[in-house]
Amino acid sequence: MGLELQDEAFGFGDIFKEPEGFFPPPKPPTFSEHRMLSGDTLNIRLVGSHPLYKKTTRNGLKVKTSSNWGQVPGLPSIICAIMGAKTVVVTDYPDHDLIDNMRINASACEKFIKEQPSPLYVEGYKWGDPTGSICRHLESPSGGFDVLILADVIYNHPQHHSLIDSVKMTLKRSKTSVAFVVFTPYQPWLLEKITAFFPKAEQSGFTVKKIFERVMDKLLFEDDPGEEQLRRTVFGYELRWKAEELDRQILS
């Protein structure tokens, strides 16, 4: 007897069904404007009502190919595409709402992208998985990307090894290739675990260099606990291949 028939047989009916209005309606998406150095303004759609991952993004960067992980709205990738990158792939965890939001932003900003058809692609991706869905957009899928942008992802410290594996599978083996890692310690008491990413990266064939530290004017999550100064600070690092790693093949 199926579950529905059992419910009817024993007289439960809809007793376990939540009444209409039991759950609050989902908050509508909000939008945030980002003004580029060119003067163009991008209207970026955020997931929900909180501007998660909204940070000032410099837009003087010109690259050939790039992939952006994290940063739900996809702003860094959109800017790379507008600035003339040949191929740009923006990724996040393969959740329907996250990926759909990035596709909406990519479509809305397509008018600013001179290269047509658009070089901007959106893909769901789980760290550590095979990278074919990302690299298939490259002219040479086995070659990897010139630039990776890891935006607010290393806070997920249990997944550091999977994240590093994905970087190794997708960053082009070149002296000029770079993975930018940007983060804010929203949970300062986890800072040691978060920054443990960098020695792990060094052990995996990368050099690590701190490139900036910037204190923001406002907190992103004002009611959260922990040291305020750290929660307002954005850190930037870059990963590059060690010399002995350059001749090895990318394994995807």
mmCIF file of C-alpha atoms in Angstrom:
data_model
loop_
_atom_site.group_PDB
_atom_site.id
_atom_site.type_symbol
_atom_site.label_atom_id
_atom_site.label_comp_id
_atom_site.label_asym_id
_atom_site.label_seq_id
_atom_site.Cartn_x
_atom_site.Cartn_y
_atom_site.Cartn_z
ATOM 1 C CA MET A 1 0.000 0.000 0.000
ATOM 2 C CA GLY A 2 1.429 3.420 -0.981
ATOM 3 C CA LEU A 3 2.001 6.155 1.577
ATOM 4 C CA GLU A 4 -0.913 8.245 0.291
ATOM 5 C CA LEU A 5 -3.276 5.255 0.482
ATOM 6 C CA GLN A 6 -2.007 4.431 3.966
ATOM 7 C CA ASP A 7 -2.776 7.994 5.086
ATOM 8 C CA GLU A 8 -6.299 7.703 3.721
ATOM 9 C CA ALA A 9 -6.811 4.241 5.222
ATOM 10 C CA PHE A 10 -5.760 5.313 8.704
ATOM 11 C CA GLY A 11 -7.550 8.654 8.517
ATOM 12 C CA PHE A 12 -4.483 10.893 8.547
ATOM 13 C CA GLY A 13 -5.492 12.726 5.368
ATOM 14 C CA ASP A 14 -3.552 16.006 5.055
ATOM 15 C CA ILE A 15 -2.565 16.160 8.714
ATOM 16 C CA PHE A 16 1.138 16.319 7.822
ATOM 17 C CA LYS A 17 0.661 18.868 5.053
ATOM 18 C CA GLU A 18 1.742 22.395 5.956
ATOM 19 C CA PRO A 19 -1.177 24.859 5.791
ATOM 20 C CA GLU A 20 -1.056 27.584 3.180
ATOM 21 C CA GLY A 21 1.091 30.451 4.391
ATOM 22 C CA PHE A 22 2.936 28.272 6.946
ATOM 23 C CA PHE A 23 6.294 29.175 5.419
ATOM 24 C CA PRO A 24 7.103 32.828 4.750
ATOM 25 C CA PRO A 25 7.221 33.673 1.048
ATOM 26 C CA PRO A 26 10.731 33.804 -0.444
ATOM 27 C CA LYS A 27 12.235 37.258 -0.388
ATOM 28 C CA PRO A 28 12.327 38.870 -3.811
ATOM 29 C CA PRO A 29 15.716 39.412 -5.431
ATOM 30 C CA THR A 30 17.378 42.762 -4.982
ATOM 31 C CA PHE A 31 19.640 44.633 -7.370
ATOM 32 C CA SER A 32 22.914 46.451 -6.911
ATOM 33 C CA GLU A 33 24.531 48.930 -9.275
ATOM 34 C CA HIS A 34 28.202 48.612 -10.170
ATOM 35 C CA ARG A 35 29.799 51.522 -12.001
ATOM 36 C CA MET A 36 32.748 50.618 -14.213
ATOM 37 C CA LEU A 37 35.726 52.870 -14.896
ATOM 38 C CA SER A 38 34.344 53.339 -18.410
ATOM 39 C CA GLY A 39 31.251 54.970 -16.912
ATOM 40 C CA ASP A 40 28.930 52.085 -17.800
ATOM 41 C CA THR A 41 26.655 50.950 -14.962
ATOM 42 C CA LEU A 42 25.845 47.280 -14.472
ATOM 43 C CA ASN A 43 22.613 46.433 -12.664
ATOM 44 C CA ILE A 44 23.462 43.177 -10.895
ATOM 45 C CA ARG A 45 20.744 40.861 -9.586
ATOM 46 C CA LEU A 46 21.450 39.379 -6.153
ATOM 47 C CA VAL A 47 20.049 36.173 -4.671
ATOM 48 C CA GLY A 48 17.512 37.039 -1.954
ATOM 49 C CA SER A 49 17.579 40.359 -0.166
ATOM 50 C CA HIS A 50 21.117 40.361 1.217
ATOM 51 C CA PRO A 51 23.993 41.653 -0.922
ATOM 52 C CA LEU A 52 26.171 38.586 -0.312
ATOM 53 C CA TYR A 53 29.552 38.761 -2.019
ATOM 54 C CA LYS A 54 28.969 42.309 -3.241
ATOM 55 C CA LYS A 55 32.413 43.873 -3.205
ATOM 56 C CA THR A 56 34.160 46.573 -5.170
ATOM 57 C CA THR A 57 35.678 44.942 -8.238
ATOM 58 C CA ARG A 58 38.455 46.595 -10.196
ATOM 59 C CA ASN A 59 37.830 46.582 -13.917
ATOM 60 C CA GLY A 60 41.166 47.388 -15.497
ATOM 61 C CA LEU A 61 41.971 43.699 -16.014
ATOM 62 C CA LYS A 62 42.350 42.330 -19.527
ATOM 63 C CA VAL A 63 42.762 38.568 -19.897
ATOM 64 C CA LYS A 64 42.450 35.934 -22.609
ATOM 65 C CA THR A 65 40.498 33.303 -20.708
ATOM 66 C CA SER A 66 39.134 33.311 -17.172
ATOM 67 C CA SER A 67 36.923 31.332 -14.834
ATOM 68 C CA ASN A 68 35.217 32.742 -11.741
ATOM 69 C CA TRP A 69 34.245 30.482 -8.820
ATOM 70 C CA GLY A 70 31.871 31.786 -6.180
ATOM 71 C CA GLN A 71 30.691 35.422 -6.046
ATOM 72 C CA VAL A 72 27.074 34.464 -6.710
ATOM 73 C CA PRO A 73 26.081 37.409 -8.971
ATOM 74 C CA GLY A 74 29.017 36.674 -11.325
ATOM 75 C CA LEU A 75 30.282 40.271 -11.428
ATOM 76 C CA PRO A 76 34.040 39.552 -11.901
ATOM 77 C CA SER A 77 33.341 37.312 -14.891
ATOM 78 C CA ILE A 78 30.948 39.790 -16.446
ATOM 79 C CA ILE A 79 33.601 42.509 -16.214
ATOM 80 C CA CYS A 80 36.241 40.219 -17.750
ATOM 81 C CA ALA A 81 33.910 39.580 -20.693
ATOM 82 C CA ILE A 82 33.184 43.290 -21.121
ATOM 83 C CA MET A 83 36.925 44.053 -21.018
ATOM 84 C CA GLY A 84 37.511 41.752 -23.973
ATOM 85 C CA ALA A 85 38.430 38.333 -22.583
ATOM 86 C CA LYS A 86 38.241 35.647 -25.247
ATOM 87 C CA THR A 87 36.477 33.059 -23.081
ATOM 88 C CA VAL A 88 34.927 33.542 -19.643
ATOM 89 C CA VAL A 89 33.212 30.856 -17.564
ATOM 90 C CA VAL A 90 31.418 31.787 -14.341
ATOM 91 C CA THR A 91 30.648 28.917 -11.994
ATOM 92 C CA ASP A 92 29.104 28.224 -8.625
ATOM 93 C CA TYR A 93 27.682 25.264 -6.762
ATOM 94 C CA PRO A 94 25.159 23.542 -9.076
ATOM 95 C CA ASP A 95 22.081 24.871 -7.321
ATOM 96 C CA HIS A 96 19.241 25.938 -9.625
ATOM 97 C CA ASP A 97 18.634 29.334 -7.993
ATOM 98 C CA LEU A 98 22.332 30.269 -7.947
ATOM 99 C CA ILE A 99 22.970 29.265 -11.539
ATOM 100 C CA ASP A 100 19.734 30.807 -12.810
ATOM 101 C CA ASN A 101 20.647 34.097 -11.114
ATOM 102 C CA MET A 102 24.055 34.166 -12.807
ATOM 103 C CA ARG A 103 22.475 33.444 -16.180
ATOM 104 C CA ILE A 104 20.030 36.320 -15.676
ATOM 105 C CA ASN A 105 22.930 38.690 -14.933
ATOM 106 C CA ALA A 106 24.972 37.422 -17.866
ATOM 107 C CA SER A 107 22.038 37.975 -20.209
ATOM 108 C CA ALA A 108 21.248 41.436 -18.799
ATOM 109 C CA CYS A 109 24.844 42.621 -19.259
ATOM 110 C CA GLU A 110 25.335 41.158 -22.723
ATOM 111 C CA LYS A 111 24.678 44.561 -24.317
ATOM 112 C CA PHE A 112 27.984 45.796 -22.863
ATOM 113 C CA ILE A 113 29.990 42.908 -24.354
ATOM 114 C CA LYS A 114 31.434 43.880 -27.726
ATOM 115 C CA GLU A 115 32.563 40.386 -28.694
ATOM 116 C CA GLN A 116 29.675 38.464 -30.257
ATOM 117 C CA PRO A 117 28.618 35.779 -29.894
ATOM 118 C CA SER A 118 29.133 36.396 -26.204
ATOM 119 C CA PRO A 119 32.281 34.790 -24.718
ATOM 120 C CA LEU A 120 30.528 34.513 -21.324
ATOM 121 C CA TYR A 121 29.275 31.105 -20.194
ATOM 122 C CA VAL A 122 27.560 29.996 -16.972
ATOM 123 C CA GLU A 123 28.032 26.499 -15.562
ATOM 124 C CA GLY A 124 27.233 24.740 -12.310
ATOM 125 C CA TYR A 125 30.307 23.058 -10.858
ATOM 126 C CA LYS A 126 31.179 21.163 -7.689
ATOM 127 C CA TRP A 127 34.814 21.409 -6.606
ATOM 128 C CA GLY A 128 36.824 18.266 -7.161
ATOM 129 C CA ASP A 129 34.550 16.988 -9.930
ATOM 130 C CA PRO A 130 35.813 16.486 -13.505
ATOM 131 C CA THR A 131 36.185 19.859 -15.206
ATOM 132 C CA GLY A 132 34.920 19.003 -18.669
ATOM 133 C CA SER A 133 31.802 21.180 -18.308
ATOM 134 C CA ILE A 134 34.002 24.215 -17.625
ATOM 135 C CA CYS A 135 36.937 23.601 -19.949
ATOM 136 C CA ARG A 136 34.832 22.570 -22.956
ATOM 137 C CA HIS A 137 34.310 26.254 -23.714
ATOM 138 C CA LEU A 138 38.044 26.817 -24.224
ATOM 139 C CA GLU A 139 39.634 26.717 -27.666
ATOM 140 C CA SER A 140 41.978 24.082 -26.239
ATOM 141 C CA PRO A 141 40.042 22.322 -23.427
ATOM 142 C CA SER A 142 43.196 20.605 -22.132
ATOM 143 C CA GLY A 143 45.123 23.870 -21.907
ATOM 144 C CA GLY A 144 43.359 25.519 -18.970
ATOM 145 C CA PHE A 145 42.515 29.138 -18.115
ATOM 146 C CA ASP A 146 44.870 32.114 -17.954
ATOM 147 C CA VAL A 147 43.097 33.485 -14.871
ATOM 148 C CA LEU A 148 40.986 31.952 -12.125
ATOM 149 C CA ILE A 149 39.056 34.157 -9.690
ATOM 150 C CA LEU A 150 38.224 32.491 -6.377
ATOM 151 C CA ALA A 151 35.798 34.909 -4.738
ATOM 152 C CA ASP A 152 34.873 34.249 -1.107
ATOM 153 C CA VAL A 153 35.187 30.487 -1.397
ATOM 154 C CA ILE A 154 38.007 29.479 0.962
ATOM 155 C CA TYR A 155 35.779 30.041 4.014
ATOM 156 C CA ASN A 156 34.537 26.525 3.185
ATOM 157 C CA HIS A 157 37.601 25.043 4.850
ATOM 158 C CA PRO A 158 36.481 21.377 4.840
ATOM 159 C CA GLN A 159 36.575 21.562 1.017
ATOM 160 C CA HIS A 160 40.057 23.082 0.623
ATOM 161 C CA HIS A 161 41.557 19.955 -0.912
ATOM 162 C CA SER A 162 38.748 19.644 -3.464
ATOM 163 C CA LEU A 163 39.072 23.333 -4.332
ATOM 164 C CA ILE A 164 42.841 23.035 -4.820
ATOM 165 C CA ASP A 165 42.344 19.933 -6.971
ATOM 166 C CA SER A 166 40.017 21.945 -9.214
ATOM 167 C CA VAL A 167 42.545 24.778 -9.486
ATOM 168 C CA LYS A 168 45.202 22.254 -10.505
ATOM 169 C CA MET A 169 42.858 20.856 -13.164
ATOM 170 C CA THR A 170 41.913 24.213 -14.689
ATOM 171 C CA LEU A 171 44.785 26.734 -14.359
ATOM 172 C CA LYS A 172 46.984 26.847 -17.461
ATOM 173 C CA ARG A 173 50.556 25.659 -16.867
ATOM 174 C CA SER A 174 52.192 28.976 -17.696
ATOM 175 C CA LYS A 175 54.416 31.500 -15.912
ATOM 176 C CA THR A 176 51.800 34.181 -16.474
ATOM 177 C CA SER A 177 48.755 32.195 -15.327
ATOM 178 C CA VAL A 178 47.335 33.233 -11.971
ATOM 179 C CA ALA A 179 44.559 32.329 -9.555
ATOM 180 C CA PHE A 180 43.308 35.314 -7.563
ATOM 181 C CA VAL A 181 41.932 34.435 -4.123
ATOM 182 C CA VAL A 182 39.808 37.102 -2.408
ATOM 183 C CA PHE A 183 38.046 36.633 0.920
ATOM 184 C CA THR A 184 36.688 38.280 4.058
ATOM 185 C CA PRO A 185 36.715 36.376 7.389
ATOM 186 C CA TYR A 186 33.024 36.764 8.234
ATOM 187 C CA GLN A 187 33.631 34.294 11.078
ATOM 188 C CA PRO A 188 36.909 35.584 12.564
ATOM 189 C CA TRP A 189 37.241 32.662 14.960
ATOM 190 C CA LEU A 190 37.728 30.425 11.896
ATOM 191 C CA LEU A 191 40.490 32.576 10.385
ATOM 192 C CA GLU A 192 43.221 30.023 11.098
ATOM 193 C CA LYS A 193 41.252 27.260 9.382
ATOM 194 C CA ILE A 194 40.357 29.531 6.458
ATOM 195 C CA THR A 195 43.928 30.681 5.815
ATOM 196 C CA ALA A 196 45.177 27.088 6.077
ATOM 197 C CA PHE A 197 44.205 27.027 2.397
ATOM 198 C CA PHE A 198 47.443 28.787 1.476
ATOM 199 C CA PRO A 199 50.008 26.350 2.941
ATOM 200 C CA LYS A 200 47.941 23.544 1.404
ATOM 201 C CA ALA A 201 48.206 25.311 -1.960
ATOM 202 C CA GLU A 202 51.979 25.663 -1.528
ATOM 203 C CA GLN A 203 52.226 21.940 -0.821
ATOM 204 C CA SER A 204 50.258 21.315 -4.026
ATOM 205 C CA GLY A 205 52.645 23.059 -6.406
ATOM 206 C CA PHE A 206 51.784 26.771 -6.119
ATOM 207 C CA THR A 207 53.547 29.877 -4.931
ATOM 208 C CA VAL A 208 51.436 32.143 -2.726
ATOM 209 C CA LYS A 209 51.703 35.923 -2.559
ATOM 210 C CA LYS A 210 49.579 38.402 -0.642
ATOM 211 C CA ILE A 211 48.673 41.287 -2.952
ATOM 212 C CA PHE A 212 46.365 43.496 -0.884
ATOM 213 C CA GLU A 213 44.502 44.027 2.368
ATOM 214 C CA ARG A 214 41.671 46.537 2.415
ATOM 215 C CA VAL A 215 39.389 47.604 5.259
ATOM 216 C CA MET A 216 35.873 48.354 4.028
ATOM 217 C CA ASP A 217 33.780 51.225 5.365
ATOM 218 C CA LYS A 218 30.811 49.041 6.277
ATOM 219 C CA LEU A 219 30.192 45.546 7.571
ATOM 220 C CA LEU A 220 28.521 43.087 5.242
ATOM 221 C CA PHE A 221 26.763 41.283 8.109
ATOM 222 C CA GLU A 222 26.279 43.879 10.830
ATOM 223 C CA ASP A 223 24.673 41.616 13.444
ATOM 224 C CA ASP A 224 27.227 38.805 13.253
ATOM 225 C CA PRO A 225 29.579 38.140 16.185
ATOM 226 C CA GLY A 226 33.355 38.422 16.082
ATOM 227 C CA GLU A 227 35.977 41.129 15.773
ATOM 228 C CA GLU A 228 34.557 43.955 13.669
ATOM 229 C CA GLN A 229 37.857 45.001 12.087
ATOM 230 C CA LEU A 230 38.425 41.542 10.638
ATOM 231 C CA ARG A 231 34.852 41.301 9.399
ATOM 232 C CA ARG A 232 35.390 44.537 7.460
ATOM 233 C CA THR A 233 38.700 43.456 5.934
ATOM 234 C CA VAL A 234 39.099 42.061 2.429
ATOM 235 C CA PHE A 235 42.251 40.046 1.741
ATOM 236 C CA GLY A 236 43.674 39.321 -1.695
ATOM 237 C CA TYR A 237 46.231 36.674 -2.656
ATOM 238 C CA GLU A 238 47.541 35.205 -5.874
ATOM 239 C CA LEU A 239 48.569 31.638 -6.663
ATOM 240 C CA ARG A 240 51.031 30.846 -9.448
ATOM 241 C CA TRP A 241 52.620 27.606 -10.574
ATOM 242 C CA LYS A 242 55.991 26.745 -9.086
ATOM 243 C CA ALA A 243 58.698 26.449 -11.755
ATOM 244 C CA GLU A 244 58.934 22.673 -11.419
ATOM 245 C CA GLU A 245 55.189 22.342 -12.095
ATOM 246 C CA LEU A 246 55.108 24.161 -15.416
ATOM 247 C CA ASP A 247 55.983 21.185 -17.620
ATOM 248 C CA ARG A 248 53.421 18.854 -16.117
ATOM 249 C CA GLN A 249 50.155 18.207 -17.905
ATOM 250 C CA ILE A 250 46.805 19.337 -16.539
ATOM 251 C CA LEU A 251 44.802 16.291 -15.494
ATOM 252 C CA SER A 252 41.053 16.768 -15.841
#
